[in-house]
GROMACS .gro file of C-alpha atoms in nm:
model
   89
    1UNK     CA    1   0.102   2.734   1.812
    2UNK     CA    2   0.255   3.043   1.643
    3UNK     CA    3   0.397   3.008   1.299
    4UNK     CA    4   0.747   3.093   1.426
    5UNK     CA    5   0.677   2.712   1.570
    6UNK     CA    6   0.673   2.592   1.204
    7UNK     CA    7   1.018   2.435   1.064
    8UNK     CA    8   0.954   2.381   0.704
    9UNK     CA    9   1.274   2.128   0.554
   10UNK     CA   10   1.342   1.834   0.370
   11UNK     CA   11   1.394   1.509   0.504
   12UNK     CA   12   1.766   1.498   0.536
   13UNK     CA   13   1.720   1.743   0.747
   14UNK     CA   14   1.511   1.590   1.038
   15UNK     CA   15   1.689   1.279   1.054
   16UNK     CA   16   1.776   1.268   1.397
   17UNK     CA   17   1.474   1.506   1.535
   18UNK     CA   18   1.121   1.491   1.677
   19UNK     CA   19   0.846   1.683   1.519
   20UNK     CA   20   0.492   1.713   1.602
   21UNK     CA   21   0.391   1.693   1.276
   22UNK     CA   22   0.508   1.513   0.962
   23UNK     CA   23   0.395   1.593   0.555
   24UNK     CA   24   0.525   1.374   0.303
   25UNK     CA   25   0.413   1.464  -0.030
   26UNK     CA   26   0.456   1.186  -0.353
   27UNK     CA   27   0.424   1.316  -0.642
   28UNK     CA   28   0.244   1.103  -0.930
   29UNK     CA   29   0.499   1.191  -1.192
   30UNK     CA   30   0.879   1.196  -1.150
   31UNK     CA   31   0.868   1.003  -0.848
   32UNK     CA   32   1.286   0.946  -0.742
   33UNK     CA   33   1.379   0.632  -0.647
   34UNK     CA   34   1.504   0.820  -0.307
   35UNK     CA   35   1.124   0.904  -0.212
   36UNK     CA   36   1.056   0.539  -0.160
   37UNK     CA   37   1.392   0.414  -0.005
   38UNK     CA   38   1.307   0.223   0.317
   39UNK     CA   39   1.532   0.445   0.485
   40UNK     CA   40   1.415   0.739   0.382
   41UNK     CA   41   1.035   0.692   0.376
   42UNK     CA   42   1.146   0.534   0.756
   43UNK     CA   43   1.259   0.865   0.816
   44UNK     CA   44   0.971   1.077   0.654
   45UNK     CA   45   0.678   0.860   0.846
   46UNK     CA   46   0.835   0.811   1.174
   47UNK     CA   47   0.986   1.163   1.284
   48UNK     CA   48   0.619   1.284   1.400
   49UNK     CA   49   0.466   1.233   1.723
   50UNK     CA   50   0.152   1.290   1.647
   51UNK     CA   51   0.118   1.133   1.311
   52UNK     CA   52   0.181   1.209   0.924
   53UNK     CA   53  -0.029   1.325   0.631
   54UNK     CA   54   0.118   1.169   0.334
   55UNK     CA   55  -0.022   1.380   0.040
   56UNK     CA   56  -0.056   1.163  -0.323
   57UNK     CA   57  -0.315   0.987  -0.536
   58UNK     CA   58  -0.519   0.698  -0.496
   59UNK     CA   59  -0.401   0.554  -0.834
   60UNK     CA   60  -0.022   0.613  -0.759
   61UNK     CA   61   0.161   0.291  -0.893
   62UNK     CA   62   0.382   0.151  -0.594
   63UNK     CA   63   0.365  -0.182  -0.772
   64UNK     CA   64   0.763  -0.206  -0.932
   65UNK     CA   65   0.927   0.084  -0.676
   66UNK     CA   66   0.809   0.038  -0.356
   67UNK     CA   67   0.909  -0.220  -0.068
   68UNK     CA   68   0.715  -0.500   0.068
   69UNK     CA   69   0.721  -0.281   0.347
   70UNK     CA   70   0.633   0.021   0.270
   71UNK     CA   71   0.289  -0.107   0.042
   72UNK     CA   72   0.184  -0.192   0.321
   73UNK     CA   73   0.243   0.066   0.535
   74UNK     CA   74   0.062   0.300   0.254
   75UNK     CA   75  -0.207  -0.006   0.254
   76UNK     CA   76  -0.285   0.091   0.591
   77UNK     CA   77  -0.291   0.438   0.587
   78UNK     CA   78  -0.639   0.628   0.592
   79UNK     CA   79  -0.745   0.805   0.301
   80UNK     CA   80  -0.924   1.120   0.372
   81UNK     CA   81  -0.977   1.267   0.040
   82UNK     CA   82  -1.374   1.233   0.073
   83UNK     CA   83  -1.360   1.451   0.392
   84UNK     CA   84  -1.088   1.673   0.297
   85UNK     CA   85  -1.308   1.740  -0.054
   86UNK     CA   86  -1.619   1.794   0.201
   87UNK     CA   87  -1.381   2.027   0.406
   88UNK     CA   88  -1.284   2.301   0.119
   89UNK     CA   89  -1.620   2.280  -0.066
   0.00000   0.00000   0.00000
């Protein structure tokens, strides 16, 4: 893969498309209400083929803005912080 390969963009914009590669970052503090939109986070998580890296914290409170749905979607997700940690040591 060469980096001219890499499309950086926002969500919005890959509504419609088919990447390889997905990274949704949620931020701990000043979280929108948008980020966690069943549309939107349908958007974000399904657009890759061959699977997204959702980048937040374990102790990120989903309890009062998040969807039945997407809980547990992030319930099922695997968290890799130990390895990533072990990774960049």
């Amino acid at each position: 893969m060469k980096m001219s390969d890499v499309l950086i963009s926002t969500v919005h914009r890959i509504q419609g498309l088919t990447t390889e590669f997905t990274i949704l970052y949620l931020p701990l503090y000043n979280m929108s209400q948008m980020d966690l939109d069943e549309n939107f986070f349908n958007v974000a998580t399904s657009r890759a083929k061959k699977g997204t890296l959702i980048i937040t914290y374990n102790h990120i409170d989903f309890a009062s803005s998040a969807s039945p749905i997407i809980k547990y979607f992030l319930g099922q997700c695997l968290n890799v912080t130990e390895e990533f940690k072990r990774h960049f040591k």
